Amino acid sequence: SYELTQPPSVSVSPGQTARITCSGDALPKQYAYWYQQKPGQAPVLVIYKDSERPSGIPERFSGSSSGTTVTLTISGVQAEDEADYYCQSADSSVVFGGGTKLTVL
Amino acid sequence: QLQLQESGPGLVKPSETLSLTCTVSGGSISSSSYYWGWIRQPPGKGLEWIGSIYYSGSTYYNPSLKSRVTISVDTSKNQFSLKLSSVTAADTAVYYCASHMVQGVINPVGWFDPWGQGTLVTVSS
């Protein structure tokens, strides 16, 4: 079955740039979506269609795609960005990546 | 704007059927723009899509759960529901409902936004 692979954790200092990757064989053909989930809260969509940002999401969140890998980039990371981030795509079925815990040092 | 709220029992016995309802407010469940989806998250683990339904009743299901899942819609109440049969402890999770913006025609390609707050369902005797 189709899988999306994310690193378990990423750590950055405040003000630096965080990059979270997501790899999957179908990503060259299908869009990816990104969600932020803080403890005890529901996920929130932060990027759709690889690089589109929903209204209300800060400009420091951006997305890109290259081949079988998509990347969520958070520029000028703030303490409030500490959360779990999940990528999602779909082929014949909806699939989520395993999640990446972003730690702001 | 759209808001979704899950409801249902927080405790289900093994081998029984888990039943949850999602109430949609701020918009019509009969909108042609959306499917309506269920996603779950076991404690301390990642997200797993369960399935999605259109207001007409058309469904997509996760193949790994398909044999145990039924998703239905009640347009008169602006609600959709999940039934998961023969539950075990492995089905203990926070269950979320969400609006599913399906872009594909034959595949459930699309994103989930917004999500309900989630409800914890524990399977235990």
PDB file of C-alpha atoms in Angstrom:
ATOM      1  CA  SER A   1       0.000   0.000   0.000  1.00  0.00           C
ATOM      2  CA  TYR A   2       0.983   3.622  -0.553  1.00  0.00           C
ATOM      3  CA  GLU A   3       3.130   5.175   2.202  1.00  0.00           C
ATOM      4  CA  LEU A   4       4.371   8.641   3.096  1.00  0.00           C
ATOM      5  CA  THR A   5       7.636   8.890   5.037  1.00  0.00           C
ATOM      6  CA  GLN A   6       8.504  11.760   7.372  1.00  0.00           C
ATOM      7  CA  PRO A   7      11.418  12.219   9.795  1.00  0.00           C
ATOM      8  CA  PRO A   8      10.256  11.591  13.366  1.00  0.00           C
ATOM      9  CA  SER A   9      11.706  14.838  14.661  1.00  0.00           C
ATOM     10  CA  VAL A  10      13.200  18.162  13.632  1.00  0.00           C
ATOM     11  CA  SER A  11      14.740  20.711  15.984  1.00  0.00           C
ATOM     12  CA  VAL A  12      15.500  24.375  15.315  1.00  0.00           C
ATOM     13  CA  SER A  13      16.262  27.505  17.299  1.00  0.00           C
ATOM     14  CA  PRO A  14      13.853  30.438  17.279  1.00  0.00           C
ATOM     15  CA  GLY A  15      14.237  32.591  14.190  1.00  0.00           C
ATOM     16  CA  GLN A  16      15.813  29.827  12.142  1.00  0.00           C
ATOM     17  CA  THR A  17      14.244  27.947   9.235  1.00  0.00           C
ATOM     18  CA  ALA A  18      12.683  24.535   9.748  1.00  0.00           C
ATOM     19  CA  ARG A  19      12.295  22.127   6.854  1.00  0.00           C
ATOM     20  CA  ILE A  20      10.146  19.007   7.191  1.00  0.00           C
ATOM     21  CA  THR A  21      10.199  16.502   4.353  1.00  0.00           C
ATOM     22  CA  CYS A  22       7.668  13.929   3.213  1.00  0.00           C
ATOM     23  CA  SER A  23       8.499  11.242   0.665  1.00  0.00           C
ATOM     24  CA  GLY A  24       6.185   9.037  -1.341  1.00  0.00           C
ATOM     25  CA  ASP A  25       6.138   7.346  -4.726  1.00  0.00           C
ATOM     26  CA  ALA A  26       2.858   8.944  -5.812  1.00  0.00           C
ATOM     27  CA  LEU A  27       3.850  12.507  -4.918  1.00  0.00           C
ATOM     28  CA  PRO A  28       4.967  13.376  -8.471  1.00  0.00           C
ATOM     29  CA  LYS A  29       1.369  12.664  -9.563  1.00  0.00           C
ATOM     30  CA  GLN A  30      -0.666  13.716  -6.543  1.00  0.00           C
ATOM     31  CA  TYR A  31      -0.783  16.861  -4.423  1.00  0.00           C
ATOM     32  CA  ALA A  32       0.359  16.879  -0.809  1.00  0.00           C
ATOM     33  CA  TYR A  33      -1.248  18.635   2.125  1.00  0.00           C
ATOM     34  CA  TRP A  34       0.231  19.606   5.514  1.00  0.00           C
ATOM     35  CA  TYR A  35      -1.364  19.803   8.953  1.00  0.00           C
ATOM     36  CA  GLN A  36      -0.156  21.252  12.247  1.00  0.00           C
ATOM     37  CA  GLN A  37      -1.310  19.566  15.444  1.00  0.00           C
ATOM     38  CA  LYS A  38      -0.614  20.991  18.880  1.00  0.00           C
ATOM     39  CA  PRO A  39      -1.061  18.837  22.012  1.00  0.00           C
ATOM     40  CA  GLY A  40      -4.691  18.135  22.818  1.00  0.00           C
ATOM     41  CA  GLN A  41      -5.936  19.918  19.697  1.00  0.00           C
ATOM     42  CA  ALA A  42      -7.299  18.879  16.335  1.00  0.00           C
ATOM     43  CA  PRO A  43      -5.066  19.140  13.271  1.00  0.00           C
ATOM     44  CA  VAL A  44      -5.120  22.405  11.320  1.00  0.00           C
ATOM     45  CA  LEU A  45      -4.480  22.641   7.575  1.00  0.00           C
ATOM     46  CA  VAL A  46      -1.424  24.819   6.894  1.00  0.00           C
ATOM     47  CA  ILE A  47      -0.632  23.960   3.238  1.00  0.00           C
ATOM     48  CA  TYR A  48      -2.783  22.495   0.459  1.00  0.00           C
ATOM     49  CA  LYS A  49      -2.009  21.514  -3.147  1.00  0.00           C
ATOM     50  CA  ASP A  50       1.732  21.314  -2.341  1.00  0.00           C
ATOM     51  CA  SER A  51       2.261  25.055  -1.843  1.00  0.00           C
ATOM     52  CA  GLU A  52      -1.021  26.915  -1.339  1.00  0.00           C
ATOM     53  CA  ARG A  53      -1.566  28.572   2.027  1.00  0.00           C
ATOM     54  CA  PRO A  54      -5.087  28.777   3.506  1.00  0.00           C
ATOM     55  CA  SER A  55      -6.312  32.134   4.712  1.00  0.00           C
ATOM     56  CA  GLY A  56      -5.217  32.870   8.260  1.00  0.00           C
ATOM     57  CA  ILE A  57      -2.024  30.812   8.038  1.00  0.00           C
ATOM     58  CA  PRO A  58       1.105  32.973   8.555  1.00  0.00           C
ATOM     59  CA  GLU A  59       3.290  33.681   5.534  1.00  0.00           C
ATOM     60  CA  ARG A  60       6.249  31.992   7.238  1.00  0.00           C
ATOM     61  CA  PHE A  61       4.650  28.649   6.306  1.00  0.00           C
ATOM     62  CA  SER A  62       5.382  27.537   2.752  1.00  0.00           C
ATOM     63  CA  GLY A  63       5.415  24.316   0.778  1.00  0.00           C
ATOM     64  CA  SER A  64       7.323  22.962  -2.190  1.00  0.00           C
ATOM     65  CA  SER A  65       7.547  19.807  -4.260  1.00  0.00           C
ATOM     66  CA  SER A  66      10.357  18.073  -6.099  1.00  0.00           C
ATOM     67  CA  GLY A  67       9.960  14.597  -7.514  1.00  0.00           C
ATOM     68  CA  THR A  68       8.938  12.123  -4.824  1.00  0.00           C
ATOM     69  CA  THR A  69       9.527  14.595  -1.968  1.00  0.00           C
ATOM     70  CA  VAL A  70       7.493  17.498  -0.684  1.00  0.00           C
ATOM     71  CA  THR A  71       8.796  19.944   1.893  1.00  0.00           C
ATOM     72  CA  LEU A  72       7.111  22.127   4.492  1.00  0.00           C
ATOM     73  CA  THR A  73       9.266  25.150   5.277  1.00  0.00           C
ATOM     74  CA  ILE A  74       8.729  27.365   8.297  1.00  0.00           C
ATOM     75  CA  SER A  75      10.803  30.525   8.059  1.00  0.00           C
ATOM     76  CA  GLY A  76      11.638  32.496  11.172  1.00  0.00           C
ATOM     77  CA  VAL A  77      10.356  29.766  13.484  1.00  0.00           C
ATOM     78  CA  GLN A  78       8.547  30.960  16.593  1.00  0.00           C
ATOM     79  CA  ALA A  79       7.980  29.128  19.867  1.00  0.00           C
ATOM     80  CA  GLU A  80       4.291  28.771  18.986  1.00  0.00           C
ATOM     81  CA  ASP A  81       5.222  26.671  15.945  1.00  0.00           C
ATOM     82  CA  GLU A  82       6.290  23.782  18.178  1.00  0.00           C
ATOM     83  CA  ALA A  83       3.881  21.004  17.206  1.00  0.00           C
ATOM     84  CA  ASP A  84       3.465  17.766  15.296  1.00  0.00           C
ATOM     85  CA  TYR A  85       3.252  18.141  11.531  1.00  0.00           C
ATOM     86  CA  TYR A  86       1.631  15.595   9.231  1.00  0.00           C
ATOM     87  CA  CYS A  87       1.734  15.355   5.462  1.00  0.00           C
ATOM     88  CA  GLN A  88      -1.186  13.778   3.606  1.00  0.00           C
ATOM     89  CA  SER A  89      -1.850  12.691   0.080  1.00  0.00           C
ATOM     90  CA  ALA A  90      -4.037  10.197  -1.726  1.00  0.00           C
ATOM     91  CA  ASP A  91      -3.853   7.642  -4.460  1.00  0.00           C
ATOM     92  CA  SER A  92      -6.581   5.044  -4.347  1.00  0.00           C
ATOM     93  CA  SER A  93      -6.846   5.824  -0.635  1.00  0.00           C
ATOM     94  CA  VAL A  94      -6.093   8.751   1.658  1.00  0.00           C
ATOM     95  CA  VAL A  95      -2.710   8.391   3.365  1.00  0.00           C
ATOM     96  CA  PHE A  96      -1.051  10.339   6.169  1.00  0.00           C
ATOM     97  CA  GLY A  97       2.642  10.437   6.937  1.00  0.00           C
ATOM     98  CA  GLY A  98       3.756   9.262  10.354  1.00  0.00           C
ATOM     99  CA  GLY A  99       4.222  12.807  11.617  1.00  0.00           C
ATOM    100  CA  THR A 100       7.200  14.964  12.544  1.00  0.00           C
ATOM    101  CA  LYS A 101       7.626  16.538  15.949  1.00  0.00           C
ATOM    102  CA  LEU A 102       9.030  20.048  15.566  1.00  0.00           C
ATOM    103  CA  THR A 103      10.933  21.189  18.645  1.00  0.00           C
ATOM    104  CA  VAL A 104      11.846  24.844  19.057  1.00  0.00           C
ATOM    105  CA  LEU A 105      14.990  24.903  21.147  1.00  0.00           C
TER     106      LEU A 105
ATOM    107  CA  GLN B   1     -17.727  29.333   8.584  1.00  0.00           C
ATOM    108  CA  LEU B   2     -18.065  25.593   8.812  1.00  0.00           C
ATOM    109  CA  GLN B   3     -17.915  23.977  12.235  1.00  0.00           C
ATOM    110  CA  LEU B   4     -18.066  20.272  13.010  1.00  0.00           C
ATOM    111  CA  GLN B   5     -18.796  18.535  16.305  1.00  0.00           C
ATOM    112  CA  GLU B   6     -18.472  14.844  17.092  1.00  0.00           C
ATOM    113  CA  SER B   7     -20.781  13.085  19.545  1.00  0.00           C
ATOM    114  CA  GLY B   8     -21.261   9.563  20.833  1.00  0.00           C
ATOM    115  CA  PRO B   9     -20.314   7.124  23.597  1.00  0.00           C
ATOM    116  CA  GLY B  10     -16.835   7.435  25.036  1.00  0.00           C
ATOM    117  CA  LEU B  11     -16.690   3.774  26.062  1.00  0.00           C
ATOM    118  CA  VAL B  12     -17.462   0.744  23.904  1.00  0.00           C
ATOM    119  CA  LYS B  13     -17.131  -2.919  24.828  1.00  0.00           C
ATOM    120  CA  PRO B  14     -14.947  -5.267  22.769  1.00  0.00           C
ATOM    121  CA  SER B  15     -16.781  -6.969  19.874  1.00  0.00           C
ATOM    122  CA  GLU B  16     -19.507  -4.316  19.904  1.00  0.00           C
ATOM    123  CA  THR B  17     -20.151  -1.532  17.391  1.00  0.00           C
ATOM    124  CA  LEU B  18     -18.747   1.961  17.789  1.00  0.00           C
ATOM    125  CA  SER B  19     -21.199   4.653  16.687  1.00  0.00           C
ATOM    126  CA  LEU B  20     -20.413   8.341  16.311  1.00  0.00           C
ATOM    127  CA  THR B  21     -22.230  11.298  14.776  1.00  0.00           C
ATOM    128  CA  CYS B  22     -20.809  14.528  13.379  1.00  0.00           C
ATOM    129  CA  THR B  23     -23.028  17.606  13.306  1.00  0.00           C
ATOM    130  CA  VAL B  24     -22.189  20.265  10.735  1.00  0.00           C
ATOM    131  CA  SER B  25     -23.013  23.917  11.373  1.00  0.00           C
ATOM    132  CA  GLY B  26     -22.324  27.107   9.457  1.00  0.00           C
ATOM    133  CA  GLY B  27     -23.081  25.435   6.145  1.00  0.00           C
ATOM    134  CA  SER B  28     -25.102  22.736   4.437  1.00  0.00           C
ATOM    135  CA  ILE B  29     -23.983  19.132   4.388  1.00  0.00           C
ATOM    136  CA  SER B  30     -25.638  19.003   0.969  1.00  0.00           C
ATOM    137  CA  SER B  31     -23.072  21.411  -0.468  1.00  0.00           C
ATOM    138  CA  SER B  32     -21.632  20.149  -3.727  1.00  0.00           C
ATOM    139  CA  SER B  33     -18.192  21.339  -2.643  1.00  0.00           C
ATOM    140  CA  TYR B  34     -17.460  18.840   0.087  1.00  0.00           C
ATOM    141  CA  TYR B  35     -17.213  15.273   1.095  1.00  0.00           C
ATOM    142  CA  TRP B  36     -17.372  14.562   4.830  1.00  0.00           C
ATOM    143  CA  GLY B  37     -14.705  12.432   6.441  1.00  0.00           C
ATOM    144  CA  TRP B  38     -13.727  10.498   9.534  1.00  0.00           C
ATOM    145  CA  ILE B  39     -10.122  10.268  10.751  1.00  0.00           C
ATOM    146  CA  ARG B  40      -8.820   8.655  13.935  1.00  0.00           C
ATOM    147  CA  GLN B  41      -5.698   8.933  16.066  1.00  0.00           C
ATOM    148  CA  PRO B  42      -4.725   6.284  18.654  1.00  0.00           C
ATOM    149  CA  PRO B  43      -3.205   7.784  21.802  1.00  0.00           C
ATOM    150  CA  GLY B  44       0.343   8.960  21.106  1.00  0.00           C
ATOM    151  CA  LYS B  45       0.209   7.837  17.475  1.00  0.00           C
ATOM    152  CA  GLY B  46      -0.440   9.255  14.021  1.00  0.00           C
ATOM    153  CA  LEU B  47      -3.524   9.951  11.943  1.00  0.00           C
ATOM    154  CA  GLU B  48      -5.482   7.280  10.071  1.00  0.00           C
ATOM    155  CA  TRP B  49      -8.211   8.035   7.539  1.00  0.00           C
ATOM    156  CA  ILE B  50     -11.331   5.908   7.992  1.00  0.00           C
ATOM    157  CA  GLY B  51     -13.547   7.033   5.145  1.00  0.00           C
ATOM    158  CA  SER B  52     -15.512   9.862   3.533  1.00  0.00           C
ATOM    159  CA  ILE B  53     -19.052  10.376   2.233  1.00  0.00           C
ATOM    160  CA  TYR B  54     -20.787  12.757  -0.192  1.00  0.00           C
ATOM    161  CA  TYR B  55     -24.269  14.077   0.554  1.00  0.00           C
ATOM    162  CA  SER B  56     -25.618  11.791  -2.167  1.00  0.00           C
ATOM    163  CA  GLY B  57     -24.324   8.779  -0.222  1.00  0.00           C
ATOM    164  CA  SER B  58     -21.277   8.071  -2.381  1.00  0.00           C
ATOM    165  CA  THR B  59     -18.443   6.792  -0.187  1.00  0.00           C
ATOM    166  CA  TYR B  60     -14.732   6.155  -0.090  1.00  0.00           C
ATOM    167  CA  TYR B  61     -13.351   3.810   2.585  1.00  0.00           C
ATOM    168  CA  ASN B  62      -9.887   2.919   3.838  1.00  0.00           C
ATOM    169  CA  PRO B  63      -9.318  -0.589   2.439  1.00  0.00           C
ATOM    170  CA  SER B  64      -7.829  -1.737   5.746  1.00  0.00           C
ATOM    171  CA  LEU B  65     -11.074  -0.901   7.611  1.00  0.00           C
ATOM    172  CA  LYS B  66     -13.650  -1.286   4.858  1.00  0.00           C
ATOM    173  CA  SER B  67     -15.051  -4.604   6.055  1.00  0.00           C
ATOM    174  CA  ARG B  68     -16.011  -3.093   9.430  1.00  0.00           C
ATOM    175  CA  VAL B  69     -16.969   0.486   8.516  1.00  0.00           C
ATOM    176  CA  THR B  70     -20.238   2.094   7.491  1.00  0.00           C
ATOM    177  CA  ILE B  71     -20.523   5.857   6.961  1.00  0.00           C
ATOM    178  CA  SER B  72     -23.945   7.379   6.370  1.00  0.00           C
ATOM    179  CA  VAL B  73     -25.400  10.856   5.931  1.00  0.00           C
ATOM    180  CA  ASP B  74     -28.625  12.474   7.158  1.00  0.00           C
ATOM    181  CA  THR B  75     -29.147  15.663   5.183  1.00  0.00           C
ATOM    182  CA  SER B  76     -32.300  16.570   7.130  1.00  0.00           C
ATOM    183  CA  LYS B  77     -30.249  16.829  10.316  1.00  0.00           C
ATOM    184  CA  ASN B  78     -27.047  18.136   8.685  1.00  0.00           C
ATOM    185  CA  GLN B  79     -25.230  15.158  10.167  1.00  0.00           C
ATOM    186  CA  PHE B  80     -23.120  12.237   9.076  1.00  0.00           C
ATOM    187  CA  SER B  81     -22.297   9.138  11.068  1.00  0.00           C
ATOM    188  CA  LEU B  82     -19.704   6.428  11.555  1.00  0.00           C
ATOM    189  CA  LYS B  83     -20.259   2.822  12.567  1.00  0.00           C
ATOM    190  CA  LEU B  84     -17.278   0.559  13.223  1.00  0.00           C
ATOM    191  CA  SER B  85     -18.141  -3.026  14.037  1.00  0.00           C
ATOM    192  CA  SER B  86     -16.363  -5.751  16.000  1.00  0.00           C
ATOM    193  CA  VAL B  87     -14.137  -3.302  17.842  1.00  0.00           C
ATOM    194  CA  THR B  88     -11.049  -4.281  19.799  1.00  0.00           C
ATOM    195  CA  ALA B  89      -8.636  -2.362  22.025  1.00  0.00           C
ATOM    196  CA  ALA B  90      -6.744  -1.393  18.853  1.00  0.00           C
ATOM    197  CA  ASP B  91      -9.715   0.799  17.895  1.00  0.00           C
ATOM    198  CA  THR B  92      -9.208   3.004  20.964  1.00  0.00           C
ATOM    199  CA  ALA B  93      -8.522   6.446  19.543  1.00  0.00           C
ATOM    200  CA  VAL B  94      -9.576  10.053  19.249  1.00  0.00           C
ATOM    201  CA  TYR B  95     -12.054  10.132  16.382  1.00  0.00           C
ATOM    202  CA  TYR B  96     -12.255  13.294  14.297  1.00  0.00           C
ATOM    203  CA  CYS B  97     -14.762  14.351  11.694  1.00  0.00           C
ATOM    204  CA  ALA B  98     -13.745  16.839   9.025  1.00  0.00           C
ATOM    205  CA  SER B  99     -14.812  18.466   5.816  1.00  0.00           C
ATOM    206  CA  HIS B 100     -13.042  16.693   2.941  1.00  0.00           C
ATOM    207  CA  MET B 101     -12.383  18.789  -0.155  1.00  0.00           C
ATOM    208  CA  VAL B 102     -12.186  15.973  -2.689  1.00  0.00           C
ATOM    209  CA  GLN B 103     -10.618  17.034  -5.980  1.00  0.00           C
ATOM    210  CA  GLY B 104     -10.529  13.699  -7.759  1.00  0.00           C
ATOM    211  CA  VAL B 105     -13.253  11.915  -9.663  1.00  0.00           C
ATOM    212  CA  ILE B 106     -12.231   8.312  -9.047  1.00  0.00           C
ATOM    213  CA  ASN B 107      -9.899   8.804  -6.075  1.00  0.00           C
ATOM    214  CA  PRO B 108     -10.407  10.589  -2.728  1.00  0.00           C
ATOM    215  CA  VAL B 109      -7.667  13.101  -3.487  1.00  0.00           C
ATOM    216  CA  GLY B 110      -8.070  16.258  -1.440  1.00  0.00           C
ATOM    217  CA  TRP B 111      -7.594  17.924   1.902  1.00  0.00           C
ATOM    218  CA  PHE B 112      -9.414  18.033   5.252  1.00  0.00           C
ATOM    219  CA  ASP B 113     -10.468  21.436   6.573  1.00  0.00           C
ATOM    220  CA  PRO B 114     -11.882  22.225   9.050  1.00  0.00           C
ATOM    221  CA  TRP B 115     -11.791  19.448  11.651  1.00  0.00           C
ATOM    222  CA  GLY B 116     -13.994  18.833  14.646  1.00  0.00           C
ATOM    223  CA  GLN B 117     -12.411  18.925  18.089  1.00  0.00           C
ATOM    224  CA  GLY B 118     -12.332  15.129  18.292  1.00  0.00           C
ATOM    225  CA  THR B 119     -13.809  12.652  20.721  1.00  0.00           C
ATOM    226  CA  LEU B 120     -11.956   9.921  22.599  1.00  0.00           C
ATOM    227  CA  VAL B 121     -13.456   6.465  22.279  1.00  0.00           C
ATOM    228  CA  THR B 122     -12.062   3.767  24.547  1.00  0.00           C
ATOM    229  CA  VAL B 123     -12.693   0.098  23.841  1.00  0.00           C
ATOM    230  CA  SER B 124     -12.724  -1.790  27.116  1.00  0.00           C
ATOM    231  CA  SER B 125     -14.893  -4.213  29.034  1.00  0.00           C
TER     232      SER B 125
END
